[in-house]
């Protein structure tokens, strides 16, 4: 009888050695597109020498090793694990990466950087890269799904303050890198088993600040590539690394996991396809509140009219976007503002860019807008019963505004824009990519990059050409 990791490895190798379903290949190409756009925007939005992306790139560029993989948008080539570290950091830097529900994790920012780095290093073909991304994301999502507790109404990871994105993502990254390196099922199971000792991440930075969370996906991608390389050299992992007495699920989740969610219907039920894209570059829990504020603004509400606003959200997310209140009303940085319910509602009421809010709405200039602290002060955040009941299958909210004239306006969303019930259209996905990529590349290069990534689905463009197109112009 196979163990859990052996089942996952067998599935992953089949993804590489057999053809993927067409809808999976098409979806993976959009994941790559979204990650590259986020990477390019992240590089363009660097906040100086102390910014995580600049710090990571400076650090890894100084490490010795074979220059075998590309750091997106930088013109720098690095050893594969280091390129994965850089690109994973870039991809998660702006909190604009995709989300799987109800596991509440971001798979692609870990997996795509690991797959690209290992594929370049191994000179793997594009078809293998796409299969590696598909399998890596599926493994990441399955691990996240296994952590969901109906009793808690939440992920056990999240309830403990653990960052499932980087913890599960390290194992998904190892899966992807191992496939790119050509590992068989036995060696791939070892790669995942090795990576289980490498994933980590705490969520406290979401609450009170700090830049370390922005490196979590980079470290997961790095760990995944290193784990796969170790397995390729003969290092082995425990076959019961997931379900064993001292394994992954007991260590992280106190043994509370859903085995059917982990391995049931592998290859026929794709959790990959249930991963949703973000329209706004902020913590996903803020999105339904942003939707509500934009809707009321579209109905004619002016920010100057607001006497008081009450944002009702799912109870488990209060600690992320509502507490501590003093820091959420006056975020210390533009990045910290991405995790604030009061700030994001206030910003949306004042009007934003992009698909509703975009990167400039979280810049230091935006943060300095004198209207924001006063408006954010008038926003209180409370638990809403309906939103709590829907969490985490979807993110819901209600916004009730009392105007200075005494009117009461209300708008409710049961699933935020981009969520499972309201997915972004292909047109919106391409618009998001353009808005991000053009911050780093000229418009003609942006269009060329977009066309090249899309053509990967038909096997007409090699991913190495795609990476070349992300390089700064000479």
CSV table of C-alpha atoms in Angstrom, one decimal:
chain,number,residue,atom,x,y,z
A,1,UNK,CA,0.0,0.0,0.0
A,2,UNK,CA,1.4,3.4,-1.0
A,3,UNK,CA,1.9,6.1,1.5
A,4,UNK,CA,0.5,9.6,0.9
A,5,UNK,CA,3.8,11.0,-0.5
A,6,UNK,CA,4.2,8.0,-2.8
A,7,UNK,CA,0.6,8.6,-4.1
A,8,UNK,CA,1.4,12.3,-4.8
A,9,UNK,CA,4.7,11.4,-6.5
A,10,UNK,CA,3.1,8.8,-8.7
A,11,UNK,CA,0.5,11.4,-9.8
A,12,UNK,CA,3.1,14.0,-10.4
A,13,UNK,CA,5.3,11.8,-12.6
A,14,UNK,CA,2.2,10.9,-14.6
A,15,UNK,CA,1.6,14.6,-15.3
A,16,UNK,CA,5.1,14.8,-16.8
A,17,UNK,CA,5.1,11.5,-18.7
A,18,UNK,CA,1.5,11.6,-20.0
A,19,UNK,CA,-0.3,14.4,-21.6
A,20,UNK,CA,-2.1,17.0,-19.4
A,21,UNK,CA,-5.8,17.8,-20.0
A,22,UNK,CA,-6.1,20.7,-22.4
A,23,UNK,CA,-7.9,22.9,-19.8
A,24,UNK,CA,-5.1,22.2,-17.3
A,25,UNK,CA,-2.4,23.3,-19.8
A,26,UNK,CA,-4.3,26.5,-20.6
A,27,UNK,CA,-4.8,27.2,-16.9
A,28,UNK,CA,-1.1,26.7,-16.2
A,29,UNK,CA,-0.1,29.2,-18.9
A,30,UNK,CA,-2.2,31.8,-17.3
A,31,UNK,CA,-0.6,31.0,-13.9
A,32,UNK,CA,2.9,31.6,-15.5
A,33,UNK,CA,1.6,34.9,-17.0
A,34,UNK,CA,0.2,36.1,-13.7
A,35,UNK,CA,3.5,35.2,-11.9
A,36,UNK,CA,5.6,37.0,-14.5
A,37,UNK,CA,3.5,40.1,-14.4
A,38,UNK,CA,3.7,40.2,-10.6
A,39,UNK,CA,7.4,39.6,-10.7
A,40,UNK,CA,7.9,42.5,-13.1
A,41,UNK,CA,5.7,44.9,-11.1
A,42,UNK,CA,7.5,43.8,-7.9
A,43,UNK,CA,10.9,44.7,-9.4
A,44,UNK,CA,9.6,48.0,-10.7
A,45,UNK,CA,8.1,48.9,-7.3
A,46,UNK,CA,11.2,48.3,-5.3
A,47,UNK,CA,11.4,50.6,-2.3
A,48,UNK,CA,15.1,51.0,-2.2
A,49,UNK,CA,18.1,49.1,-0.9
A,50,UNK,CA,16.3,47.8,2.2
A,51,UNK,CA,13.3,46.4,0.2
A,52,UNK,CA,13.1,42.6,0.3
A,53,UNK,CA,13.4,42.2,-3.5
A,54,UNK,CA,16.6,44.4,-3.6
A,55,UNK,CA,18.0,42.7,-0.5
A,56,UNK,CA,17.4,39.2,-1.8
A,57,UNK,CA,18.8,39.9,-5.2
A,58,UNK,CA,21.9,41.6,-3.8
A,59,UNK,CA,22.4,38.7,-1.5
A,60,UNK,CA,22.1,35.9,-4.0
A,61,UNK,CA,24.0,37.7,-6.7
A,62,UNK,CA,27.0,37.7,-4.3
A,63,UNK,CA,26.8,33.9,-3.8
A,64,UNK,CA,29.1,31.8,-5.9
A,65,UNK,CA,27.8,29.1,-8.3
A,66,UNK,CA,26.8,28.2,-11.8
A,67,UNK,CA,24.8,31.0,-13.5
A,68,UNK,CA,22.2,28.7,-14.9
A,69,UNK,CA,18.8,30.3,-14.3
A,70,UNK,CA,17.1,33.7,-14.8
A,71,UNK,CA,16.1,36.3,-12.1
A,72,UNK,CA,13.1,37.8,-13.8
A,73,UNK,CA,13.3,41.4,-14.9
A,74,UNK,CA,16.9,41.9,-13.5
A,75,UNK,CA,19.3,40.9,-16.2
A,76,UNK,CA,21.0,38.6,-13.6
A,77,UNK,CA,21.6,34.8,-13.9
A,78,UNK,CA,22.0,32.7,-10.8
A,79,UNK,CA,22.3,29.2,-9.6
A,80,UNK,CA,18.9,27.5,-9.8
A,81,UNK,CA,18.0,27.6,-6.0
A,82,UNK,CA,19.0,31.3,-5.8
A,83,UNK,CA,17.0,32.2,-8.9
A,84,UNK,CA,14.0,30.5,-7.3
A,85,UNK,CA,14.6,32.5,-4.1
A,86,UNK,CA,14.7,35.7,-6.0
A,87,UNK,CA,11.7,35.0,-8.3
A,88,UNK,CA,9.6,33.6,-5.5
A,89,UNK,CA,10.3,36.8,-3.5
A,90,UNK,CA,9.4,39.0,-6.6
A,91,UNK,CA,6.2,37.0,-7.2
A,92,UNK,CA,4.8,37.4,-3.6
A,93,UNK,CA,6.3,40.9,-3.0
A,94,UNK,CA,3.1,42.8,-3.8
A,95,UNK,CA,0.6,40.4,-2.3
A,96,UNK,CA,-1.0,40.2,-5.8
A,97,UNK,CA,-0.6,36.4,-6.3
A,98,UNK,CA,-3.3,33.9,-6.8
A,99,UNK,CA,-5.3,32.2,-4.0
A,100,UNK,CA,-6.7,28.7,-3.5
A,101,UNK,CA,-9.8,28.3,-1.4
A,102,UNK,CA,-10.8,27.1,1.1
A,103,UNK,CA,-7.2,26.4,2.0
A,104,UNK,CA,-6.4,30.1,1.8
A,105,UNK,CA,-2.9,29.7,0.3
A,106,UNK,CA,-1.1,31.2,-2.7
A,107,UNK,CA,0.4,28.3,-4.7
A,108,UNK,CA,1.9,29.8,-7.9
A,109,UNK,CA,4.4,32.2,-6.3
A,110,UNK,CA,6.2,29.2,-4.8
A,111,UNK,CA,5.8,26.7,-7.7
A,112,UNK,CA,6.4,28.7,-10.9
A,113,UNK,CA,9.7,30.1,-9.7
A,114,UNK,CA,11.0,26.7,-8.7
A,115,UNK,CA,9.8,25.1,-11.9
A,116,UNK,CA,11.4,27.8,-14.1
A,117,UNK,CA,14.7,27.7,-12.3
A,118,UNK,CA,15.0,23.9,-12.3
A,119,UNK,CA,13.8,23.7,-15.9
A,120,UNK,CA,16.4,26.2,-17.1
A,121,UNK,CA,19.2,24.4,-15.1
A,122,UNK,CA,18.2,21.0,-16.5
A,123,UNK,CA,17.5,22.3,-20.0
A,124,UNK,CA,14.0,20.7,-19.8
A,125,UNK,CA,11.5,21.2,-22.6
A,126,UNK,CA,8.5,23.5,-22.3
A,127,UNK,CA,6.1,20.7,-22.0
A,128,UNK,CA,7.9,19.4,-18.9
A,129,UNK,CA,7.9,22.9,-17.4
A,130,UNK,CA,4.1,23.2,-17.8
A,131,UNK,CA,3.6,19.7,-16.4
A,132,UNK,CA,5.8,20.6,-13.4
A,133,UNK,CA,3.8,23.7,-12.7
A,134,UNK,CA,0.6,21.8,-12.9
A,135,UNK,CA,1.7,19.0,-10.6
A,136,UNK,CA,3.4,21.4,-8.1
A,137,UNK,CA,0.4,23.6,-7.7
A,138,UNK,CA,-1.9,20.6,-7.4
A,139,UNK,CA,0.3,19.1,-4.6
A,140,UNK,CA,0.4,22.5,-2.8
A,141,UNK,CA,-3.4,22.9,-3.0
A,142,UNK,CA,-4.0,19.3,-2.0
A,143,UNK,CA,-1.9,19.8,1.1
A,144,UNK,CA,-3.8,23.0,1.9
A,145,UNK,CA,-7.2,21.2,1.3
A,146,UNK,CA,-6.1,18.5,3.7
A,147,UNK,CA,-5.6,21.1,6.4
A,148,UNK,CA,-9.1,22.5,6.2
A,149,UNK,CA,-11.2,21.8,9.3
A,150,UNK,CA,-15.0,21.9,9.0
A,151,UNK,CA,-15.1,22.0,12.9
A,152,UNK,CA,-13.0,25.2,12.9
A,153,UNK,CA,-14.5,26.6,9.7
A,154,UNK,CA,-10.9,27.4,8.8
A,155,UNK,CA,-7.5,26.0,7.8
A,156,UNK,CA,-5.7,24.6,10.8
A,157,UNK,CA,-2.5,26.3,9.6
A,158,UNK,CA,-4.2,29.7,9.5
A,159,UNK,CA,-5.9,29.1,12.9
A,160,UNK,CA,-2.4,28.5,14.4
A,161,UNK,CA,-0.9,31.6,12.7
A,162,UNK,CA,1.2,29.4,10.3
A,163,UNK,CA,1.7,30.5,6.7
A,164,UNK,CA,0.3,27.5,4.7
A,165,UNK,CA,1.5,29.2,1.5
A,166,UNK,CA,5.2,28.7,2.2
A,167,UNK,CA,4.9,25.5,4.3
A,168,UNK,CA,2.8,23.6,1.7
A,169,UNK,CA,4.4,25.5,-1.1
A,170,UNK,CA,7.9,24.1,-0.3
A,171,UNK,CA,6.6,20.6,-1.0
A,172,UNK,CA,4.8,21.8,-4.2
A,173,UNK,CA,8.0,23.5,-5.3
A,174,UNK,CA,10.0,20.3,-4.7
A,175,UNK,CA,7.5,18.4,-6.8
A,176,UNK,CA,7.9,20.9,-9.7
A,177,UNK,CA,11.6,21.1,-9.5
A,178,UNK,CA,11.9,17.3,-9.2
A,179,UNK,CA,9.9,16.8,-12.4
A,180,UNK,CA,12.1,19.3,-14.2
A,181,UNK,CA,15.2,17.5,-13.0
A,182,UNK,CA,13.8,14.2,-14.4
A,183,UNK,CA,13.3,12.4,-11.1
A,184,UNK,CA,11.3,9.1,-11.1
A,185,UNK,CA,8.5,8.5,-8.6
A,186,UNK,CA,10.7,7.1,-5.9
A,187,UNK,CA,13.2,10.0,-6.0
A,188,UNK,CA,10.4,12.5,-6.3
A,189,UNK,CA,8.8,11.2,-3.1
A,190,UNK,CA,12.1,11.7,-1.4
A,191,UNK,CA,12.3,15.3,-2.8
A,192,UNK,CA,9.0,16.0,-1.2
A,193,UNK,CA,10.0,14.3,2.0
A,194,UNK,CA,13.2,16.4,2.2
A,195,UNK,CA,11.3,19.6,1.5
A,196,UNK,CA,8.9,18.9,4.4
A,197,UNK,CA,11.9,19.8,6.6
A,198,UNK,CA,12.4,23.1,4.8
A,199,UNK,CA,9.0,24.8,4.7
A,200,UNK,CA,8.2,27.5,7.3
A,201,UNK,CA,6.4,30.7,7.8
A,202,UNK,CA,4.6,32.7,10.5
A,203,UNK,CA,1.8,35.3,9.8
A,204,UNK,CA,2.5,37.9,12.5
A,205,UNK,CA,3.9,40.3,9.9
A,206,UNK,CA,0.4,40.5,8.5
A,207,UNK,CA,-0.8,42.1,11.7
A,208,UNK,CA,2.0,44.4,12.9
A,209,UNK,CA,4.4,44.9,10.0
A,210,UNK,CA,7.8,43.7,8.9
A,211,UNK,CA,8.9,42.7,5.5
A,212,UNK,CA,9.8,39.0,6.1
A,213,UNK,CA,6.5,37.6,4.8
A,214,UNK,CA,7.4,38.9,1.3
A,215,UNK,CA,10.3,36.5,1.3
A,216,UNK,CA,8.3,33.4,2.3
A,217,UNK,CA,7.5,32.2,-1.2
A,218,UNK,CA,11.1,32.8,-2.3
A,219,UNK,CA,12.4,30.7,0.5
A,220,UNK,CA,9.8,27.9,-0.2
A,221,UNK,CA,10.8,27.9,-3.9
A,222,UNK,CA,14.5,27.8,-2.9
A,223,UNK,CA,13.9,25.0,-0.5
A,224,UNK,CA,12.0,23.0,-3.1
A,225,UNK,CA,14.8,23.3,-5.7
A,226,UNK,CA,17.4,22.3,-3.1
A,227,UNK,CA,15.3,19.4,-1.9
A,228,UNK,CA,14.9,18.1,-5.5
A,229,UNK,CA,18.6,18.5,-6.1
A,230,UNK,CA,19.4,16.6,-3.0
A,231,UNK,CA,17.1,13.8,-4.0
A,232,UNK,CA,18.8,13.7,-7.4
A,233,UNK,CA,22.1,13.1,-5.6
A,234,UNK,CA,20.7,10.3,-3.6
A,235,UNK,CA,19.5,11.8,-0.3
A,236,UNK,CA,16.2,10.2,0.8
A,237,UNK,CA,13.1,11.3,2.6
A,238,UNK,CA,10.9,9.3,4.9
A,239,UNK,CA,8.1,7.4,3.1
A,240,UNK,CA,5.6,8.4,5.9
A,241,UNK,CA,6.7,12.0,5.9
A,242,UNK,CA,3.1,13.2,5.8
A,243,UNK,CA,1.1,10.8,7.9
A,244,UNK,CA,3.8,9.5,10.2
A,245,UNK,CA,3.9,9.9,14.0
A,246,UNK,CA,6.5,12.7,13.7
A,247,UNK,CA,5.4,13.7,10.1
A,248,UNK,CA,4.0,16.8,8.5
A,249,UNK,CA,0.4,16.5,9.6
A,250,UNK,CA,1.1,15.6,13.2
A,251,UNK,CA,3.8,18.3,13.5
A,252,UNK,CA,1.8,21.1,12.0
A,253,UNK,CA,-1.8,20.1,12.4
A,254,UNK,CA,-1.9,18.0,15.5
A,255,UNK,CA,-2.9,15.0,13.3
A,256,UNK,CA,-6.1,16.7,12.1
A,257,UNK,CA,-6.1,16.3,8.3
A,258,UNK,CA,-8.5,15.1,5.6
A,259,UNK,CA,-6.9,12.2,3.7
A,260,UNK,CA,-9.6,12.1,1.0
A,261,UNK,CA,-8.9,15.8,0.2
A,262,UNK,CA,-5.2,15.0,-0.1
A,263,UNK,CA,-5.3,12.1,-2.5
A,264,UNK,CA,-8.8,11.5,-3.6
A,265,UNK,CA,-9.5,11.6,-7.4
A,266,UNK,CA,-5.9,12.7,-8.2
A,267,UNK,CA,-5.7,13.5,-11.9
A,268,UNK,CA,-9.4,13.8,-12.4
A,269,UNK,CA,-10.4,16.4,-9.8
A,270,UNK,CA,-8.0,19.4,-10.2
A,271,UNK,CA,-7.8,21.8,-7.3
A,272,UNK,CA,-5.5,23.8,-9.6
A,273,UNK,CA,-8.5,24.9,-11.6
A,274,UNK,CA,-10.2,26.2,-8.4
A,275,UNK,CA,-7.3,28.7,-7.7
A,276,UNK,CA,-8.5,32.2,-8.2
A,277,UNK,CA,-6.8,35.4,-9.3
A,278,UNK,CA,-6.6,38.7,-7.4
A,279,UNK,CA,-7.9,41.9,-9.0
A,280,UNK,CA,-6.4,44.1,-6.3
A,281,UNK,CA,-2.8,44.0,-5.0
A,282,UNK,CA,-3.7,43.5,-1.3
A,283,UNK,CA,-4.4,40.8,1.2
A,284,UNK,CA,-7.3,38.8,-0.1
A,285,UNK,CA,-9.4,39.3,3.0
A,286,UNK,CA,-9.6,43.0,2.2
A,287,UNK,CA,-11.2,42.3,-1.3
A,288,UNK,CA,-14.9,42.0,-0.4
A,289,UNK,CA,-14.7,45.3,1.5
A,290,UNK,CA,-13.0,47.0,-1.4
A,291,UNK,CA,-15.8,45.6,-3.7
A,292,UNK,CA,-18.4,47.1,-1.3
A,293,UNK,CA,-16.7,50.5,-1.2
A,294,UNK,CA,-16.3,50.7,-5.0
A,295,UNK,CA,-20.0,49.7,-5.4
A,296,UNK,CA,-21.2,52.4,-3.1
A,297,UNK,CA,-18.9,54.9,-4.8
A,298,UNK,CA,-20.3,53.9,-8.2
A,299,UNK,CA,-23.8,54.6,-6.7
A,300,UNK,CA,-22.7,58.2,-6.1
A,301,UNK,CA,-21.4,58.1,-2.5
A,302,UNK,CA,-18.6,60.7,-2.0
A,303,UNK,CA,-16.0,60.1,0.6
A,304,UNK,CA,-16.7,63.6,2.0
A,305,UNK,CA,-20.3,62.4,2.8
A,306,UNK,CA,-19.1,59.6,5.1
A,307,UNK,CA,-19.8,60.1,8.8
A,308,UNK,CA,-19.3,56.5,9.8
A,309,UNK,CA,-18.8,53.2,8.0
A,310,UNK,CA,-19.0,49.7,9.4
A,311,UNK,CA,-17.3,46.9,7.6
A,312,UNK,CA,-18.6,43.4,8.4
A,313,UNK,CA,-16.3,40.5,7.6
A,314,UNK,CA,-15.7,36.9,8.5
A,315,UNK,CA,-14.8,36.6,12.2
A,316,UNK,CA,-11.5,34.6,11.6
A,317,UNK,CA,-10.0,37.4,9.5
A,318,UNK,CA,-10.5,40.2,12.0
A,319,UNK,CA,-7.0,39.6,13.5
A,320,UNK,CA,-5.5,40.0,10.1
A,321,UNK,CA,-7.1,43.1,8.7
A,322,UNK,CA,-8.7,44.8,11.7
A,323,UNK,CA,-6.3,44.3,14.6
A,324,UNK,CA,-4.5,46.1,16.2
A,325,UNK,CA,-6.8,48.9,15.2
A,326,UNK,CA,-4.3,51.7,15.7
A,327,UNK,CA,-2.0,50.2,13.1
A,328,UNK,CA,-4.8,49.4,10.7
A,329,UNK,CA,-6.0,53.0,10.8
A,330,UNK,CA,-2.5,54.4,10.3
A,331,UNK,CA,-0.5,51.8,8.5
A,332,UNK,CA,3.3,52.4,8.7
A,333,UNK,CA,4.1,51.5,5.1
A,334,UNK,CA,2.3,51.0,1.8
A,335,UNK,CA,2.8,47.3,2.2
A,336,UNK,CA,1.3,47.2,5.7
A,337,UNK,CA,-1.7,49.1,4.3
A,338,UNK,CA,-2.5,46.1,2.1
A,339,UNK,CA,-3.5,44.2,5.3
A,340,UNK,CA,-5.8,46.9,6.6
A,341,UNK,CA,-9.6,46.8,6.3
A,342,UNK,CA,-10.0,50.5,7.2
A,343,UNK,CA,-7.3,51.7,4.8
A,344,UNK,CA,-8.5,49.7,1.8
A,345,UNK,CA,-12.1,50.7,2.3
A,346,UNK,CA,-11.1,54.4,2.6
A,347,UNK,CA,-8.8,54.2,-0.4
A,348,UNK,CA,-11.6,52.6,-2.5
A,349,UNK,CA,-14.1,55.3,-1.4
A,350,UNK,CA,-11.6,57.9,-2.6
A,351,UNK,CA,-11.2,56.1,-5.9
A,352,UNK,CA,-8.4,53.9,-7.2
A,353,UNK,CA,-6.7,52.8,-10.3
A,354,UNK,CA,-6.3,49.6,-12.3
A,355,UNK,CA,-9.1,47.1,-12.0
A,356,UNK,CA,-10.5,49.1,-9.0
A,357,UNK,CA,-7.4,49.5,-6.8
A,358,UNK,CA,-3.8,49.1,-8.1
A,359,UNK,CA,-0.2,49.5,-7.0
A,360,UNK,CA,-0.3,53.3,-6.9
A,361,UNK,CA,-3.0,53.1,-4.2
A,362,UNK,CA,-0.5,51.5,-1.9
A,363,UNK,CA,2.5,53.7,-2.6
A,364,UNK,CA,4.1,56.0,-0.1
A,365,UNK,CA,2.5,59.0,-1.8
A,366,UNK,CA,-0.9,57.4,-1.4
A,367,UNK,CA,-0.2,56.7,2.2
A,368,UNK,CA,0.6,60.3,2.7
A,369,UNK,CA,-2.8,61.5,1.4
A,370,UNK,CA,-4.1,63.6,4.4
A,371,UNK,CA,-7.7,62.5,3.7
A,372,UNK,CA,-6.9,58.8,4.4
A,373,UNK,CA,-6.3,58.7,8.2
A,374,UNK,CA,-9.4,60.7,8.9
A,375,UNK,CA,-11.5,58.6,6.6
A,376,UNK,CA,-10.0,55.3,7.9
A,377,UNK,CA,-10.7,56.4,11.4
A,378,UNK,CA,-14.4,56.5,10.6
A,379,UNK,CA,-14.3,52.8,9.5
A,380,UNK,CA,-14.9,50.2,12.1
A,381,UNK,CA,-14.5,46.5,11.3
A,382,UNK,CA,-16.8,43.9,13.0
A,383,UNK,CA,-17.6,40.2,12.6
A,384,UNK,CA,-20.5,39.5,10.3
A,385,UNK,CA,-22.5,36.3,10.7
A,386,UNK,CA,-23.2,35.7,7.0
A,387,UNK,CA,-19.6,36.4,6.0
A,388,UNK,CA,-18.3,34.1,8.7
A,389,UNK,CA,-20.6,31.3,7.5
A,390,UNK,CA,-19.2,31.5,4.0
A,391,UNK,CA,-15.6,31.7,5.1
A,392,UNK,CA,-13.2,30.3,3.8
A,393,UNK,CA,-15.0,28.9,0.7
A,394,UNK,CA,-15.5,32.5,-0.3
A,395,UNK,CA,-14.7,35.9,1.1
A,396,UNK,CA,-17.8,38.0,1.8
A,397,UNK,CA,-18.5,41.4,3.5
A,398,UNK,CA,-21.1,44.0,4.1
A,399,UNK,CA,-20.4,47.8,4.2
A,400,UNK,CA,-22.9,50.0,6.0
A,401,UNK,CA,-22.3,53.8,5.6
A,402,UNK,CA,-24.1,56.5,7.6
A,403,UNK,CA,-23.7,59.8,5.8
A,404,UNK,CA,-23.4,63.3,7.3
A,405,UNK,CA,-27.0,63.9,6.1
A,406,UNK,CA,-28.3,60.9,8.1
A,407,UNK,CA,-28.7,58.5,5.1
A,408,UNK,CA,-27.8,54.8,5.6
A,409,UNK,CA,-26.3,53.0,2.6
A,410,UNK,CA,-25.4,49.4,2.5
A,411,UNK,CA,-23.8,47.0,0.0
A,412,UNK,CA,-23.1,43.3,0.5
A,413,UNK,CA,-21.0,40.9,-1.5
A,414,UNK,CA,-21.2,37.1,-0.8
A,415,UNK,CA,-18.1,36.4,-2.9
A,416,UNK,CA,-15.4,38.9,-3.7
A,417,UNK,CA,-14.6,39.8,-7.3
A,418,UNK,CA,-12.2,37.3,-8.7
A,419,UNK,CA,-13.5,34.6,-6.2
A,420,UNK,CA,-15.0,31.2,-7.0
A,421,UNK,CA,-18.4,32.7,-7.9
A,422,UNK,CA,-17.1,35.7,-9.8
A,423,UNK,CA,-13.8,34.7,-11.5
A,424,UNK,CA,-11.9,37.3,-13.5
A,425,UNK,CA,-12.5,37.0,-17.2
A,426,UNK,CA,-9.6,36.3,-19.6
A,427,UNK,CA,-9.8,40.0,-20.7
A,428,UNK,CA,-9.4,41.1,-17.1
A,429,UNK,CA,-6.5,38.7,-16.5
A,430,UNK,CA,-4.7,40.1,-19.6
A,431,UNK,CA,-5.4,43.6,-18.4
A,432,UNK,CA,-3.9,42.8,-15.0
A,433,UNK,CA,-0.8,41.5,-16.7
A,434,UNK,CA,-0.4,44.6,-18.9
A,435,UNK,CA,-0.9,46.9,-15.9
A,436,UNK,CA,1.8,45.1,-14.0
A,437,UNK,CA,4.3,44.4,-16.8
A,438,UNK,CA,4.3,47.9,-18.3
A,439,UNK,CA,5.7,49.2,-15.1
A,440,UNK,CA,8.9,47.5,-15.9
A,441,UNK,CA,8.8,47.0,-19.7
A,442,UNK,CA,8.0,49.3,-22.6
A,443,UNK,CA,4.5,48.6,-24.1
A,444,UNK,CA,5.8,46.8,-27.2
A,445,UNK,CA,7.9,44.4,-25.1
A,446,UNK,CA,4.9,43.9,-22.8
A,447,UNK,CA,2.7,42.8,-25.7
A,448,UNK,CA,5.4,40.6,-27.1
A,449,UNK,CA,5.9,38.9,-23.7
A,450,UNK,CA,2.1,38.4,-23.4
A,451,UNK,CA,1.9,36.8,-26.8
A,452,UNK,CA,4.9,34.6,-26.1
A,453,UNK,CA,3.5,33.2,-22.9
A,454,UNK,CA,0.1,32.5,-24.4
A,455,UNK,CA,1.8,30.7,-27.3
A,456,UNK,CA,3.4,28.3,-24.9
A,457,UNK,CA,0.1,26.5,-24.5
A,458,UNK,CA,0.3,25.4,-28.1
A,459,UNK,CA,4.0,24.5,-27.9
A,460,UNK,CA,4.9,27.3,-30.3
A,461,UNK,CA,7.2,29.3,-27.9
A,462,UNK,CA,9.9,28.1,-25.6
A,463,UNK,CA,9.9,29.3,-22.0
A,464,UNK,CA,13.5,30.4,-22.3
A,465,UNK,CA,12.5,32.9,-25.0
A,466,UNK,CA,9.8,34.1,-22.6
A,467,UNK,CA,12.3,34.7,-19.8
A,468,UNK,CA,14.6,36.6,-22.3
A,469,UNK,CA,11.7,39.0,-22.9
A,470,UNK,CA,11.5,39.8,-19.2
A,471,UNK,CA,15.0,41.3,-19.3
A,472,UNK,CA,15.5,45.0,-19.0
A,473,UNK,CA,16.1,46.7,-22.4
A,474,UNK,CA,19.8,47.5,-23.1
